[in-house]
XYZ file of N, CA and C in Angstrom:
513
model
N 69.870 129.719 70.563
C 68.676 128.909 70.707
C 68.552 127.878 69.383
N 68.114 126.604 69.845
C 68.185 125.755 68.821
C 66.923 125.570 68.083
N 66.819 125.444 66.909
C 65.461 125.134 66.200
C 64.223 124.535 66.827
N 64.375 123.383 67.521
C 63.416 122.916 68.025
C 62.553 123.673 69.152
N 63.044 124.556 69.915
C 62.567 125.272 70.678
C 61.467 126.340 70.122
N 61.823 126.371 68.929
C 60.870 127.650 68.267
C 59.389 127.275 68.592
N 59.162 125.515 68.823
C 57.779 125.126 68.935
C 57.204 125.520 70.157
N 57.961 126.128 71.084
C 57.424 126.560 72.437
C 56.458 127.589 72.047
N 56.398 128.125 70.910
C 55.206 129.287 70.794
C 53.792 128.296 70.806
N 53.843 127.168 70.461
C 52.559 126.360 70.185
C 52.404 126.233 71.918
N 53.274 125.936 72.720
C 52.698 125.623 73.992
C 52.155 126.950 74.499
N 52.787 128.290 74.421
C 52.379 129.595 74.925
C 50.796 129.481 74.260
N 50.634 129.376 73.066
C 49.313 129.388 72.501
C 48.424 128.386 73.424
N 48.793 127.557 73.678
C 48.031 126.401 74.284
C 47.703 127.102 75.564
N 48.493 127.776 76.347
C 48.545 128.459 77.682
C 47.385 129.418 77.714
N 47.631 130.200 76.788
C 46.893 131.619 76.691
C 45.397 131.043 76.306
N 45.182 130.084 75.182
C 43.847 129.861 74.847
C 42.984 129.112 76.146
N 43.804 128.007 76.601
C 43.428 127.320 77.670
C 42.799 128.496 78.971
N 43.771 129.325 79.385
C 43.309 129.916 80.384
C 42.254 131.191 80.189
N 42.143 131.611 78.895
C 41.117 132.431 78.325
C 40.081 131.545 78.587
N 39.839 130.603 77.953
C 38.468 129.837 77.740
C 38.211 129.176 79.138
N 39.176 129.048 80.063
C 38.621 128.599 81.818
C 38.342 129.908 82.203
N 38.619 131.079 81.844
C 38.100 132.228 82.536
C 36.739 132.688 81.896
N 36.354 132.644 80.823
C 35.109 132.615 80.153
C 34.163 131.449 80.731
N 34.641 130.230 81.021
C 33.663 128.973 81.364
C 33.421 129.560 82.783
N 34.435 129.877 83.950
C 34.261 130.628 85.079
C 33.322 131.800 85.302
N 33.438 132.719 83.977
C 32.484 133.976 84.034
C 31.315 133.762 83.769
N 30.892 132.707 82.936
C 29.319 132.721 82.228
C 28.697 131.508 82.574
N 29.301 130.504 83.294
C 28.822 129.107 83.395
C 28.325 129.126 85.115
N 27.175 128.543 85.293
C 26.892 128.062 86.845
C 27.509 127.119 87.412
N 28.374 126.826 88.095
C 28.986 125.743 88.659
C 27.998 124.333 88.623
N 28.610 123.509 87.921
C 27.861 122.167 88.178
C 26.354 122.008 87.166
N 26.018 123.016 86.760
C 24.738 123.272 86.086
C 25.144 123.044 84.236
N 24.955 122.188 83.771
C 25.309 121.723 82.341
C 24.340 122.873 81.419
N 25.085 123.429 80.415
C 24.457 124.178 79.532
C 24.537 123.196 78.208
N 23.401 122.822 77.955
C 23.306 121.703 76.549
C 23.747 122.626 75.341
N 24.546 121.785 74.645
C 25.160 122.503 73.290
C 24.852 121.581 72.328
N 24.811 120.201 72.389
C 24.396 119.217 71.337
C 23.679 117.758 72.179
N 23.226 117.021 71.732
C 22.540 115.857 72.325
C 23.670 115.273 73.450
N 24.946 115.058 73.059
C 26.044 114.476 73.487
C 27.058 115.339 74.140
N 26.786 116.617 74.175
C 27.957 117.556 74.694
C 27.316 118.701 75.451
N 27.631 118.665 76.643
C 27.375 120.027 77.537
C 28.679 120.817 78.175
N 28.258 122.112 78.039
C 29.334 122.848 78.766
C 29.029 122.834 80.389
N 29.776 122.175 81.055
C 29.720 122.349 82.342
C 30.836 122.812 83.433
N 30.794 123.914 84.028
C 31.608 124.158 85.033
C 31.945 123.314 85.920
N 33.101 122.646 86.168
C 33.394 121.906 87.354
C 34.938 122.110 87.695
N 35.253 121.935 88.983
C 36.555 122.165 89.694
C 37.161 120.671 89.979
N 38.083 120.587 89.429
C 38.934 118.857 89.797
C 40.127 119.222 90.700
N 39.970 118.660 91.873
C 41.294 118.765 92.762
C 42.253 117.828 92.479
N 41.792 116.745 91.751
C 42.702 115.388 91.296
C 43.293 115.552 90.011
N 43.482 114.579 89.823
C 44.427 114.436 88.382
C 43.293 114.110 87.550
N 43.543 113.188 86.344
C 42.973 112.734 85.113
C 41.875 111.847 85.862
N 40.627 111.986 85.588
C 39.411 111.053 85.932
C 39.237 111.371 87.472
N 39.501 112.469 87.851
C 39.356 113.007 89.441
C 40.564 112.115 90.361
N 41.171 111.433 90.107
C 42.285 110.761 90.545
C 42.879 111.508 91.940
N 42.387 111.091 93.187
C 42.867 111.261 94.202
C 42.287 112.899 94.558
N 41.203 112.941 94.042
C 40.377 114.300 94.173
C 39.873 114.534 95.704
N 39.678 113.301 96.187
C 39.018 112.970 97.562
C 39.917 113.184 98.732
N 41.170 113.631 98.434
C 42.026 113.606 99.684
C 42.276 115.165 100.099
N 42.815 115.223 101.107
C 42.803 116.640 101.872
C 43.465 117.644 101.213
N 44.255 117.819 100.286
C 44.527 118.862 99.595
C 46.190 118.567 99.222
N 46.962 117.571 99.763
C 48.148 117.390 99.577
C 48.542 117.313 98.264
N 47.435 116.545 97.421
C 47.631 116.096 95.968
C 47.863 117.346 95.236
N 47.548 118.651 95.519
C 47.461 119.795 94.822
C 49.072 119.929 94.503
N 49.897 119.885 95.569
C 51.283 120.329 95.452
C 52.024 119.127 94.752
N 51.486 117.526 94.874
C 52.255 116.509 94.423
C 51.944 116.831 92.710
N 50.589 116.809 92.266
C 50.571 117.178 91.073
C 51.078 118.383 90.325
N 51.108 119.552 91.139
C 52.189 120.658 90.707
C 53.583 120.279 90.584
N 54.391 119.289 91.678
C 55.377 119.062 91.309
C 55.608 118.274 89.996
N 54.681 117.310 89.974
C 54.766 116.446 88.488
C 54.850 117.367 87.229
N 53.839 118.236 87.339
C 53.519 119.157 85.909
C 54.855 119.987 85.685
N 55.401 120.393 86.807
C 56.781 121.290 86.718
C 57.865 120.356 86.230
N 58.008 119.243 86.773
C 59.101 118.239 86.588
C 58.815 117.801 84.998
N 57.698 117.448 84.615
C 57.279 116.976 83.321
C 57.827 117.977 82.445
N 57.003 119.589 82.603
C 57.319 120.460 81.840
C 58.830 120.722 81.684
N 59.590 120.792 82.618
C 61.308 120.903 82.385
C 61.823 119.688 81.729
N 61.329 118.164 81.980
C 62.042 117.224 81.212
C 61.536 117.317 79.790
N 60.127 117.817 79.386
C 59.812 117.698 78.183
C 60.338 118.917 77.071
N 60.861 119.854 78.042
C 61.687 120.965 77.212
C 63.013 120.472 76.994
N 63.431 119.877 77.982
C 65.068 119.667 77.187
C 64.750 118.583 76.517
N 64.010 117.474 76.330
C 63.725 116.567 75.243
C 63.683 117.479 74.004
N 62.808 118.389 74.038
C 62.499 119.193 73.080
C 63.804 119.999 72.376
N 64.537 120.604 73.466
C 65.766 121.070 73.236
C 66.700 120.249 72.180
N 66.774 118.936 72.633
C 67.673 117.803 71.966
C 67.253 117.232 70.660
N 65.807 117.631 70.189
C 65.658 117.000 68.984
C 66.238 117.437 67.897
N 66.119 116.899 66.618
C 66.938 117.445 65.461
C 65.899 118.120 64.770
N 66.219 119.008 64.069
C 65.310 119.895 63.197
C 64.178 119.312 62.232
N 64.539 118.402 61.795
C 63.614 117.302 60.970
C 62.274 116.384 61.734
N 62.461 116.500 63.273
C 61.503 115.788 63.939
C 60.318 116.525 64.289
N 59.678 116.989 63.320
C 58.332 118.079 63.557
C 57.225 117.277 64.598
N 56.834 115.924 64.366
C 55.708 115.468 64.872
C 56.231 115.506 66.623
N 57.200 114.985 66.712
C 57.783 115.050 67.946
C 57.773 116.342 68.934
N 58.336 117.543 67.998
C 58.309 118.766 68.542
C 56.721 119.261 68.795
N 55.973 118.989 67.901
C 54.544 119.504 67.988
C 53.859 118.909 69.265
N 54.232 117.584 69.304
C 53.539 116.690 70.584
C 53.952 117.242 71.710
N 55.441 117.483 71.925
C 56.085 117.823 73.029
C 55.338 119.117 73.499
N 55.461 120.132 72.498
C 54.870 121.466 72.937
C 53.577 121.218 73.488
N 52.873 120.464 72.721
C 51.041 120.345 73.168
C 50.913 119.846 74.693
N 51.779 119.000 74.893
C 51.873 118.347 76.152
C 52.376 119.616 77.205
N 53.613 120.113 76.976
C 54.039 121.434 77.777
C 52.965 122.194 78.153
N 52.282 122.683 76.803
C 51.475 123.934 77.190
C 50.216 123.372 78.120
N 49.647 122.134 77.935
C 48.796 121.705 78.689
C 49.091 121.571 79.781
N 50.098 120.965 80.265
C 50.687 120.768 81.725
C 50.671 122.190 82.424
N 51.135 123.283 81.617
C 51.376 124.546 82.118
C 50.059 125.390 82.533
N 49.231 124.992 81.520
C 47.787 125.343 81.999
C 47.141 125.088 82.896
N 47.247 123.345 83.105
C 46.876 123.051 84.165
C 47.338 123.412 85.459
N 48.680 123.561 85.467
C 49.729 124.132 86.620
C 49.120 125.434 87.207
N 49.104 126.221 86.127
C 48.469 127.292 86.549
C 47.074 127.575 87.581
N 46.279 126.808 87.144
C 45.059 126.645 88.081
C 45.260 125.836 89.436
N 46.081 124.835 89.392
C 46.455 124.118 90.531
C 46.705 125.230 91.614
N 47.937 125.934 91.036
C 48.902 126.971 91.818
C 48.004 128.183 92.520
N 47.195 128.396 91.637
C 46.247 129.785 91.807
C 45.069 129.657 92.332
N 44.190 128.529 92.281
C 42.963 128.239 92.588
C 42.767 126.827 93.365
N 43.979 126.160 93.503
C 44.038 124.762 94.159
C 43.144 123.629 93.495
N 42.436 124.060 92.315
C 41.948 122.997 91.406
C 42.085 123.600 89.757
N 41.510 122.525 89.062
C 41.883 122.455 87.852
C 40.004 122.748 87.134
N 39.936 123.871 86.337
C 38.910 124.330 86.022
C 38.310 123.433 84.714
N 37.384 122.525 84.722
C 36.769 121.706 83.653
C 35.887 122.159 83.228
N 35.355 121.932 81.920
C 34.045 122.649 81.356
C 33.603 121.972 79.900
N 34.099 120.791 79.628
C 33.861 120.101 78.476
C 33.104 118.804 78.756
N 31.871 118.597 78.770
C 31.277 117.388 79.053
C 30.576 116.729 78.083
N 30.985 115.361 77.626
C 30.245 114.526 76.714
C 29.451 113.445 77.533
N 28.658 113.024 76.926
C 27.767 111.949 77.534
C 26.932 111.278 76.278
N 26.369 109.890 76.745
C 25.774 109.115 75.834
C 24.671 108.620 76.704
N 23.475 108.915 76.815
C 22.436 108.193 77.649
C 22.694 108.756 79.000
N 22.847 107.671 79.741
C 23.238 108.260 81.373
C 24.476 108.156 81.520
N 25.581 107.940 80.594
C 26.695 107.584 80.908
C 27.584 108.912 80.509
N 28.294 109.469 81.487
C 29.268 111.003 81.361
C 30.803 110.485 81.374
N 31.388 110.866 80.239
C 32.567 110.909 80.250
C 33.368 112.011 81.437
N 34.183 111.669 82.055
C 34.533 112.806 82.890
C 34.783 114.091 82.303
N 34.774 115.364 83.062
C 34.841 116.607 82.226
C 36.159 117.062 82.200
N 36.504 117.668 81.277
C 37.841 118.064 80.810
C 37.976 119.453 80.160
N 39.256 120.005 79.857
C 39.227 121.261 79.189
C 40.256 121.058 78.004
N 40.719 122.251 77.628
C 41.482 122.421 76.535
C 42.854 121.852 76.776
N 43.422 122.175 78.073
C 44.601 121.818 78.573
C 44.713 120.383 78.199
N 43.790 119.625 79.001
C 43.597 118.276 78.670
C 43.566 117.444 77.558
N 42.854 118.202 76.569
C 42.952 118.133 75.041
C 44.304 117.956 74.494
N 45.025 119.114 74.624
C 46.450 119.410 74.337
C 47.310 118.352 74.714
N 47.049 117.958 75.948
C 48.029 116.798 76.671
C 47.824 115.448 75.664
N 46.534 115.370 75.508
C 46.138 114.168 74.996
C 46.513 114.078 73.636
N 46.186 115.015 72.701
C 46.867 115.324 71.410
C 48.407 115.138 71.170
N 49.056 115.708 72.313
C 50.360 115.678 72.160
C 51.107 113.939 72.428
N 50.267 113.276 73.491
C 50.302 111.744 73.709
C 50.108 110.842 72.581
N 48.870 111.312 71.825
C 48.668 110.417 70.498
C 50.115 110.812 69.530
N 50.414 112.007 69.402
C 51.760 112.278 68.303
C 52.605 111.503 68.839
N 53.153 111.392 70.150
C 54.210 110.906 70.740
C 54.346 109.173 70.064
N 53.152 108.846 70.775
C 52.465 107.350 70.502
C 52.761 107.135 68.800
N 52.171 107.840 67.889
C 52.354 107.679 66.539
C 53.693 108.078 65.887
N 54.391 108.877 66.470
C 55.995 109.006 65.899
C 56.550 107.594 66.577
N 56.285 107.233 67.716
C 57.197 105.702 68.202
C 56.585 104.698 67.252
N 55.628 104.788 66.687
C 55.397 103.799 65.800
C 55.696 103.876 64.579
N 55.894 104.946 63.858
C 56.694 105.321 62.634
C 57.987 105.058 62.771
N 58.599 105.431 63.813
C 59.909 104.991 63.885
C 60.464 103.451 64.056
N 59.398 102.802 64.980
C 59.548 101.273 64.925
C 59.314 100.625 63.912
N 58.441 100.960 62.676
C 58.286 100.663 61.543
C 59.532 100.553 60.688
N 59.853 102.267 60.689
C 61.415 102.412 59.972
C 62.312 101.477 60.449
N 62.583 101.496 61.766
C 63.714 100.646 62.084
C 63.423 99.008 61.624
N 62.099 98.531 61.772
C 61.911 97.288 61.122
C 62.289 96.916 59.791
N 61.728 98.091 58.904
C 62.115 98.271 57.437
C 63.616 98.081 57.232
N 64.261 98.855 58.143
C 65.580 98.954 57.604
C 66.453 97.866 58.227
N 65.956 97.098 58.941
C 66.490 95.766 59.480
C 66.115 94.709 58.451
N 65.029 94.509 58.039
C 64.611 93.762 56.917
C 65.474 93.913 55.670
N 65.858 95.249 55.401
C 66.736 95.476 54.344
C 67.907 95.100 54.776
N 68.513 95.350 55.635
C 69.903 95.067 55.696
C 69.998 93.230 55.796
N 68.863 92.495 56.411
C 68.804 91.046 55.994
C 68.721 90.706 54.975
N 67.973 91.384 53.852
C 67.897 90.970 52.473
C 69.135 91.128 51.957
N 69.777 92.269 52.056
C 71.119 92.477 51.546
C 72.118 91.346 52.033
N 72.108 91.029 53.185
C 73.097 89.926 53.390
C 72.626 88.321 52.815
N 71.316 88.221 52.674
C 70.799 87.167 52.204
C 71.363 86.812 50.491
N 71.512 88.098 50.014
C 71.853 88.101 48.750
C 73.169 88.180 48.303
N 74.018 88.218 49.627
C 75.458 88.193 48.930
C 75.959 86.699 49.036
């Protein structure tokens, strides 16, 4: 086993925490009834049959299988990417592991329940951000990590290019 695959423990941790918290939310919250935690934050049990921001939630149910296939394909593809990483590509490995864990956590919900359990609800005044869960948070953090890594690499490439150009100009 290559070293980058050791980061799959993080995926497993995300899955276990996500499913555990979803089970607690389902057991202790009344559906659709907010439990105020902070002036801008509620715990609210909701079921999302769509994707992010309830995309396609109003359809007849075919989207469940579409999103399940996408999650499976993404998880396999990201695991292959993780396998091919070099040992020192830590930020990319952590980011991929977070996305994989989040995708599988939500995949479990889709396959077992037919919907994703959401419970985190932020709001300001009368404006509510769509409810989400720990798996969604892991996917978002992983995506941010991949974007940051991409920016770091492009800056490194630009500096290396500039250094090469400076070297050629001094000759």
